[in-house]
Coordinates of C-alpha atoms in Angstrom, one line a residue:
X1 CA -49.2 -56.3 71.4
X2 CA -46.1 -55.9 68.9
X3 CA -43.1 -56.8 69.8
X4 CA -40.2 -54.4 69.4
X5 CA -37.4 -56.1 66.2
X6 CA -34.3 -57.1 67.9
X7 CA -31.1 -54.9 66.5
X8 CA -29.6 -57.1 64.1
X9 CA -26.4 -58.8 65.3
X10 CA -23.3 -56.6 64.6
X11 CA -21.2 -59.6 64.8
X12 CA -18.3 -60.7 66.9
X13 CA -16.4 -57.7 65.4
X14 CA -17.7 -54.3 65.8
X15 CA -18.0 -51.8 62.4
X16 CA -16.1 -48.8 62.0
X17 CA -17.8 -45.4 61.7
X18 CA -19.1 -44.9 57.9
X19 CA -16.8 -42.5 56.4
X20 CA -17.5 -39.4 54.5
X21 CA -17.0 -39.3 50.7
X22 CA -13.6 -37.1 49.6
X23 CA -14.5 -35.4 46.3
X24 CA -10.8 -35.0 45.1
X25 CA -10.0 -32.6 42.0
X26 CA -9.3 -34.4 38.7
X27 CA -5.6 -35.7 38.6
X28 CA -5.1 -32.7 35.6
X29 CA -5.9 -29.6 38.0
X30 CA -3.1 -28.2 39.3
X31 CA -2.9 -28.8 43.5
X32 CA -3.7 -25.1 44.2
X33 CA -7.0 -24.3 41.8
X34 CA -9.2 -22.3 42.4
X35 CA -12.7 -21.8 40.5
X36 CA -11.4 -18.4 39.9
X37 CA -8.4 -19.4 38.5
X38 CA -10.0 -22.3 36.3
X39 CA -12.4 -19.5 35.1
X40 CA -9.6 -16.9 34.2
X41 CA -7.9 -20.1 31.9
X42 CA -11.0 -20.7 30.2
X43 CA -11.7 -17.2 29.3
X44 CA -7.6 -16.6 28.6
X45 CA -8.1 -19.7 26.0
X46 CA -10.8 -18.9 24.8
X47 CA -9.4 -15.2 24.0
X48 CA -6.4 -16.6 22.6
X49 CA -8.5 -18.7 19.7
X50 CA -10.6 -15.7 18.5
X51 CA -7.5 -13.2 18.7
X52 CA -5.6 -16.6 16.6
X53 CA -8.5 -16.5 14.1
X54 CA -8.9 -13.0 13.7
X55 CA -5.4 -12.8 12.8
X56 CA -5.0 -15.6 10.4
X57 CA -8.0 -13.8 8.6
X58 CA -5.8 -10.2 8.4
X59 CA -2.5 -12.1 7.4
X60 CA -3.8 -14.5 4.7
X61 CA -6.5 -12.3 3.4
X62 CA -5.3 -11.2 -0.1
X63 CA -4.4 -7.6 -0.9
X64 CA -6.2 -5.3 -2.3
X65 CA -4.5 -2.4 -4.2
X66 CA -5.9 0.7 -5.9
X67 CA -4.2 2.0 -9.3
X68 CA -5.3 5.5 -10.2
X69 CA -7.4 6.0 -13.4
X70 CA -5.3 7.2 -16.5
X71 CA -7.9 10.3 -18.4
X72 CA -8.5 10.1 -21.7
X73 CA -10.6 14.0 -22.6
X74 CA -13.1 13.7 -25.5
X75 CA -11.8 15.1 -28.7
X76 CA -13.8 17.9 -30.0
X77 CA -15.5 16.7 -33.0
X78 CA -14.8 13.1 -32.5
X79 CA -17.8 10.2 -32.7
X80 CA -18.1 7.0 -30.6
X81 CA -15.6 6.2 -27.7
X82 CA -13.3 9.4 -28.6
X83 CA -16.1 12.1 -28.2
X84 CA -15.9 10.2 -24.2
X85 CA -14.4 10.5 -21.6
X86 CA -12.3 7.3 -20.6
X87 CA -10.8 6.1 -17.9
X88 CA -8.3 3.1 -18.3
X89 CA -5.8 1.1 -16.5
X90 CA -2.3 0.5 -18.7
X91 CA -2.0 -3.2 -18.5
X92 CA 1.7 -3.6 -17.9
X93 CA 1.4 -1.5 -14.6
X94 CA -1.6 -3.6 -13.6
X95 CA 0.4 -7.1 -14.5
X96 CA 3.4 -5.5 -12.5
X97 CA 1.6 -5.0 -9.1
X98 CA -0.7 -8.1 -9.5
X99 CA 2.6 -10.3 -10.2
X100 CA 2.6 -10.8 -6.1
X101 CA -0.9 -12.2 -6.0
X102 CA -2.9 -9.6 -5.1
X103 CA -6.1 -8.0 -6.3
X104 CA -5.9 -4.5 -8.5
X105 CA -8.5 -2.3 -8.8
X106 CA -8.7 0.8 -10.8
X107 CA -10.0 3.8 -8.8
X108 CA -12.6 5.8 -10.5
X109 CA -13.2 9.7 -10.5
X110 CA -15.8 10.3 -8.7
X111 CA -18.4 13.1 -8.7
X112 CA -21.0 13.6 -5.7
X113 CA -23.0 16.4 -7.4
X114 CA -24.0 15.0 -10.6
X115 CA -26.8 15.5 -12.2
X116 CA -27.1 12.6 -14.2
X117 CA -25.5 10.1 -11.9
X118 CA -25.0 10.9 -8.0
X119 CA -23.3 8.8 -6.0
X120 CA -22.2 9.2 -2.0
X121 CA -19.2 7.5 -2.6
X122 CA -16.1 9.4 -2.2
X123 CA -11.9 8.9 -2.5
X124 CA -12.2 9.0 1.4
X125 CA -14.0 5.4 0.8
X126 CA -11.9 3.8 -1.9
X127 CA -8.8 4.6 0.9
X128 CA -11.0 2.9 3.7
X129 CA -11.5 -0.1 1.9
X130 CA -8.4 -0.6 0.0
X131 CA -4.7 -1.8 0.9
X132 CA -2.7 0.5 -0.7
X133 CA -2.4 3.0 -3.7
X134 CA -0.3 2.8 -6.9
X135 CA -0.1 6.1 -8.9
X136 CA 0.3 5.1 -12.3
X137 CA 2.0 7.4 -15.1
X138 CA 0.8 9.6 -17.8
X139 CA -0.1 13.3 -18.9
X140 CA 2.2 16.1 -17.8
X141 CA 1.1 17.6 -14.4
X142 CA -0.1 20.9 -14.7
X143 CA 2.0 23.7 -14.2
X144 CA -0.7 25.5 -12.3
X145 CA -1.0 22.7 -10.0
X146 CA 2.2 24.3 -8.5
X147 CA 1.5 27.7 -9.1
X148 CA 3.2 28.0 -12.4
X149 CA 2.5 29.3 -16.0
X150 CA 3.2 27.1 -18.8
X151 CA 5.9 28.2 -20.4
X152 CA 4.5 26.5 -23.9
X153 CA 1.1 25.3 -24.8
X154 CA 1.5 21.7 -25.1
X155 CA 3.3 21.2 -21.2
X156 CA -0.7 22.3 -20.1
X157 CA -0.8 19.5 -18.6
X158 CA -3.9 17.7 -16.9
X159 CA -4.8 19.9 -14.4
X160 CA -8.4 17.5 -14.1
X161 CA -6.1 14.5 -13.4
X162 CA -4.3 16.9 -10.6
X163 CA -7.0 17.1 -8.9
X164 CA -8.5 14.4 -8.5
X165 CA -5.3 12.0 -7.7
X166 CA -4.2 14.9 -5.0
X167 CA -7.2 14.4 -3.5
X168 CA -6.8 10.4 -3.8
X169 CA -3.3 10.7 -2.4
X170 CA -4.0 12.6 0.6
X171 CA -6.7 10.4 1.8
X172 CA -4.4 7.3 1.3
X173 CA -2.2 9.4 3.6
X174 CA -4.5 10.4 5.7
X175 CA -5.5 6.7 6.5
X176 CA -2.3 5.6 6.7
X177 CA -2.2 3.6 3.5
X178 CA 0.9 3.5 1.7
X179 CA 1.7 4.7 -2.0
X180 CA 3.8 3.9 -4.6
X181 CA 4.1 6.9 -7.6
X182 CA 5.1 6.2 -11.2
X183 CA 7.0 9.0 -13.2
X184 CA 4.3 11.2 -13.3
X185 CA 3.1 9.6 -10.0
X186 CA 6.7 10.8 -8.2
X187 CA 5.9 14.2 -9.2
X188 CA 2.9 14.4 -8.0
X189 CA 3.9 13.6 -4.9
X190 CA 6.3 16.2 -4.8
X191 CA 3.7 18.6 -6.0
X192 CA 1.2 17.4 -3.6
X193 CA 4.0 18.5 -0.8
X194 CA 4.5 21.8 -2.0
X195 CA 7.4 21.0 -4.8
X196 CA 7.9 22.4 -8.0
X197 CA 8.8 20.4 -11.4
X198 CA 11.1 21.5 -14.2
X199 CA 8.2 21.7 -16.9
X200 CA 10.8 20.7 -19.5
X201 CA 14.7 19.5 -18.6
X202 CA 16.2 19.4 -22.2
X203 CA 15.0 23.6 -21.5
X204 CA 15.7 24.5 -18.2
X205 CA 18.9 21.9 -17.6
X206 CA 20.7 22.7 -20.8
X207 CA 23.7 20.2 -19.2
X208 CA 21.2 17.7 -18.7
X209 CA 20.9 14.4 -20.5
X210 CA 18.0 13.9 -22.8
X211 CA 15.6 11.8 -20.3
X212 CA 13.0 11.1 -22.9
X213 CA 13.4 10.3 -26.9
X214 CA 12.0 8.4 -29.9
X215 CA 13.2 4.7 -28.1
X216 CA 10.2 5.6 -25.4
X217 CA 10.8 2.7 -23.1
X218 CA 14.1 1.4 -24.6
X219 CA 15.5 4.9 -23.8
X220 CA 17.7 4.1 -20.2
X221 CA 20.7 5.4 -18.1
X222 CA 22.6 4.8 -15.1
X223 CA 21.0 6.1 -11.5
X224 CA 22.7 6.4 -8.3
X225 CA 21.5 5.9 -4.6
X226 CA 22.4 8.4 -2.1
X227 CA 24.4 6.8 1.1
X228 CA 21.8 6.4 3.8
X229 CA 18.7 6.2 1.4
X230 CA 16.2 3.7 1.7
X231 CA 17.0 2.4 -1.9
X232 CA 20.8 2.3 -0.8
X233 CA 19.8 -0.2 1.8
X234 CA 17.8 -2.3 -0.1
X235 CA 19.5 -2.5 -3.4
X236 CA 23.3 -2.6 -1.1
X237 CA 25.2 -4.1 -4.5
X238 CA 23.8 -2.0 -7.4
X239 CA 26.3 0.8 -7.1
X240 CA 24.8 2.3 -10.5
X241 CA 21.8 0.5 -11.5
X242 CA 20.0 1.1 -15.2
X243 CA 16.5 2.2 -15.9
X244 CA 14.3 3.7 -18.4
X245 CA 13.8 7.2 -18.9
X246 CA 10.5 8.2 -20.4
X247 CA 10.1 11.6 -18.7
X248 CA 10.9 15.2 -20.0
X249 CA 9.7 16.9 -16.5
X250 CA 11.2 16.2 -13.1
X251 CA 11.4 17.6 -9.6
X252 CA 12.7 21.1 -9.6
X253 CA 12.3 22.1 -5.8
X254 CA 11.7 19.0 -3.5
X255 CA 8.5 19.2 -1.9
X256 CA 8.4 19.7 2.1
X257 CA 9.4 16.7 4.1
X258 CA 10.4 14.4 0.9
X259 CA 14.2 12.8 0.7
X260 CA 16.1 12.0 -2.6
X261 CA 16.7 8.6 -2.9
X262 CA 17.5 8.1 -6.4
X263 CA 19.9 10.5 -8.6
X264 CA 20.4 9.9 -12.6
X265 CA 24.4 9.9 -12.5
X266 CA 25.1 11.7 -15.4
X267 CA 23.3 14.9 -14.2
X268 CA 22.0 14.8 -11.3
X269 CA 18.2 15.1 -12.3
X270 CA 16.0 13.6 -9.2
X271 CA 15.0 10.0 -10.0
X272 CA 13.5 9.1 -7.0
X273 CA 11.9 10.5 -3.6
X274 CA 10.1 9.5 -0.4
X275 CA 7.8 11.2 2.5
X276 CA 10.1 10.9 5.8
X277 CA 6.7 11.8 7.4
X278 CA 4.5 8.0 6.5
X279 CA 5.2 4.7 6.3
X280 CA 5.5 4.5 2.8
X281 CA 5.2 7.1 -0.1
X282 CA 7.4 6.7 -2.7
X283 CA 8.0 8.2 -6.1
X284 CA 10.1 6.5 -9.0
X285 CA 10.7 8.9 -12.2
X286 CA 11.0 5.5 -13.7
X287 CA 8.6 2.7 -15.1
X288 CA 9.3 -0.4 -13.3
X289 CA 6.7 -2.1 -15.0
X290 CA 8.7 -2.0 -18.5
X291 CA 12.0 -3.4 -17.1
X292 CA 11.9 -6.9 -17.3
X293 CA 10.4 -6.7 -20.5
X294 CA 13.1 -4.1 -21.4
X295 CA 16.0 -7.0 -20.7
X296 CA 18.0 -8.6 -17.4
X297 CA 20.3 -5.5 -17.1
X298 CA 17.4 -3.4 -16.2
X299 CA 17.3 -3.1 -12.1
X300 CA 14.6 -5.6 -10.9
X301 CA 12.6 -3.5 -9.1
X302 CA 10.8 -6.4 -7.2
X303 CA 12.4 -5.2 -3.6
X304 CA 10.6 -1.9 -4.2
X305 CA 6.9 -3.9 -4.9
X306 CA 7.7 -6.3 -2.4
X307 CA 8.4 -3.2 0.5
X308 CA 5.5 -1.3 -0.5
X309 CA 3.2 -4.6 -0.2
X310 CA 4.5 -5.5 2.8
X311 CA 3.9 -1.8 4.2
X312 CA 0.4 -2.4 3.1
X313 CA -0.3 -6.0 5.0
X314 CA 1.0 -3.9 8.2
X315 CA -1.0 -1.0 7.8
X316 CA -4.3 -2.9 6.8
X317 CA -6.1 -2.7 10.0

């Protein structure tokens, strides 16, 4: 028969009770944690690094800014590249704008119903994709584009060119890109708002100063900033500034919802205007590209590029 194992010998002192195991939170979780609340930090951080990312990827990416295409029409009976029709980018425009270190592309006419060459792509794309749009200068605009007659055959103007940077311009608008007009580019914004132009000022201004002659862009005079414009502000010590004048039309009747912000002093012709309605469309009757080419008395326009780039950056999304 087996014999039962003695209990082994506790000892002359008896053992305490075995005590349980206290799982304690990590020294670096506050006293009052909860799963939930550890759950809400990780998602809350982990939120905060994509939104970081995402936005060092919007702020750093570089600019990209649309020049409109200057027209060249084919001459009749010309050969080779004049019997075309061009479309070309003047550099000094193009230097001016990518002096800030951003990208410039020139924006194409485009033509959906072609029979040689369709394409889906429309001006509603180029103002999707792109930062911002610089309306470069050029032909006359065409006196029918504001419901006018030419008054003599050579102020015709480019009613082609009309049309197709209207429709450019309103879709920058539309997406909420800003724009930056050159002399003929200021007044097709005030066209594009219902304005009128003076289709010649040495004509229909007889007091007026002659705005354009043989000097082309050595041709200048003074310009003055209306209290309260946004040029006033950010020009605050150029009482009467100098810039070129290469220009012998000019906003007539300022468009709907446009404010002067320029002046030339000696008579008053418009030198400058801006939608109160958007974030940033502006039209200078001058060519700021020429002026630090033109000398260091010429008004440094930089402010004015520097404004309408950083209007772009905040209106990229």
């Amino acid at each position: 028969m087996a014999q039962q194992a003695e209990p082994r010998s506790q000892g002359p002192y008896p053992q305490p009770p075995a005590k349980e195991v206290q799982h304690r939170p990590p020294a670096y979780q506050m006293p009052d944690d909860t799963p939930w609340k550890q759950t809400w930090r990780i998602v809350s951080a982990r939120l905060q690094s994509v939104s970081d990312q995402v936005s060092r990827r919007l702020t750093q990416r570089t600019l990209k800014i649309g020049i409109s295409a200057r027209i060249f029409h084919p001459e009749a009976g010309a050969k080779g590249l004049q019997a075309k029709t061009l479309q070309y980018l003047e550099e000094s425009i193009a230097q001016w704008v990518m002096s800030r270190d951003v990208l410039v592309l020139m924006i194409p006419t485009v033509n959906t119903s072609s029979m040689l060459h369709s394409s889906k792509i429309r001006l509603r794309d180029y103002a999707k994709h792109l930062d911002g749009l610089v309306l470069q200068g050029g032909a006359d605009v065409a006196p029918q584009t504001y419901s006018q007659t030419p008054t003599k055959p050579e102020w015709s103007g480019d009613s082609a060119r009309d049309v197709y940077e209207l429709e450019l311009l309103h879709e920058f608008i539309e997406a909420g890109k800003p724009v930056l007009g050159i002399c003929r580019g200021c007044q097709l914004i005030n066209v594009a708002f219902g304005g009128t132009l003076y289709q010649d000022i040495i004509t229909e201004v007889p007091h007026a100063m002659a705005h354009v002659n043989d000097l082309y862009d050595s041709h200048r005079h003074e310009i003055a900033f209306p209290q309260g414009s946004s040029l006033a502000q950010l020009f605050p010590a150029q009482a009467t500034p100098l810039v070129n004048s290469i220009h012998h039309q000019a906003v007539r009747d300022l468009g709907r919802d446009l404010r002067i912000e320029a002046i030339s002093q000696a008579d008053g012709i418009v030198e400058a205007v801006r939608h109160t309605k958007s974030r940033f469309v502006m039209g200078l009757q001058w060519h700021p590209e020429f002026h630090r080419a033109g000398g260091a008395e010429l008004l440094d326009c930089t402010p004015i590029l520097d404004s309408f780039l950083r209007a772009a950056r905040e209106t990229r999304f």
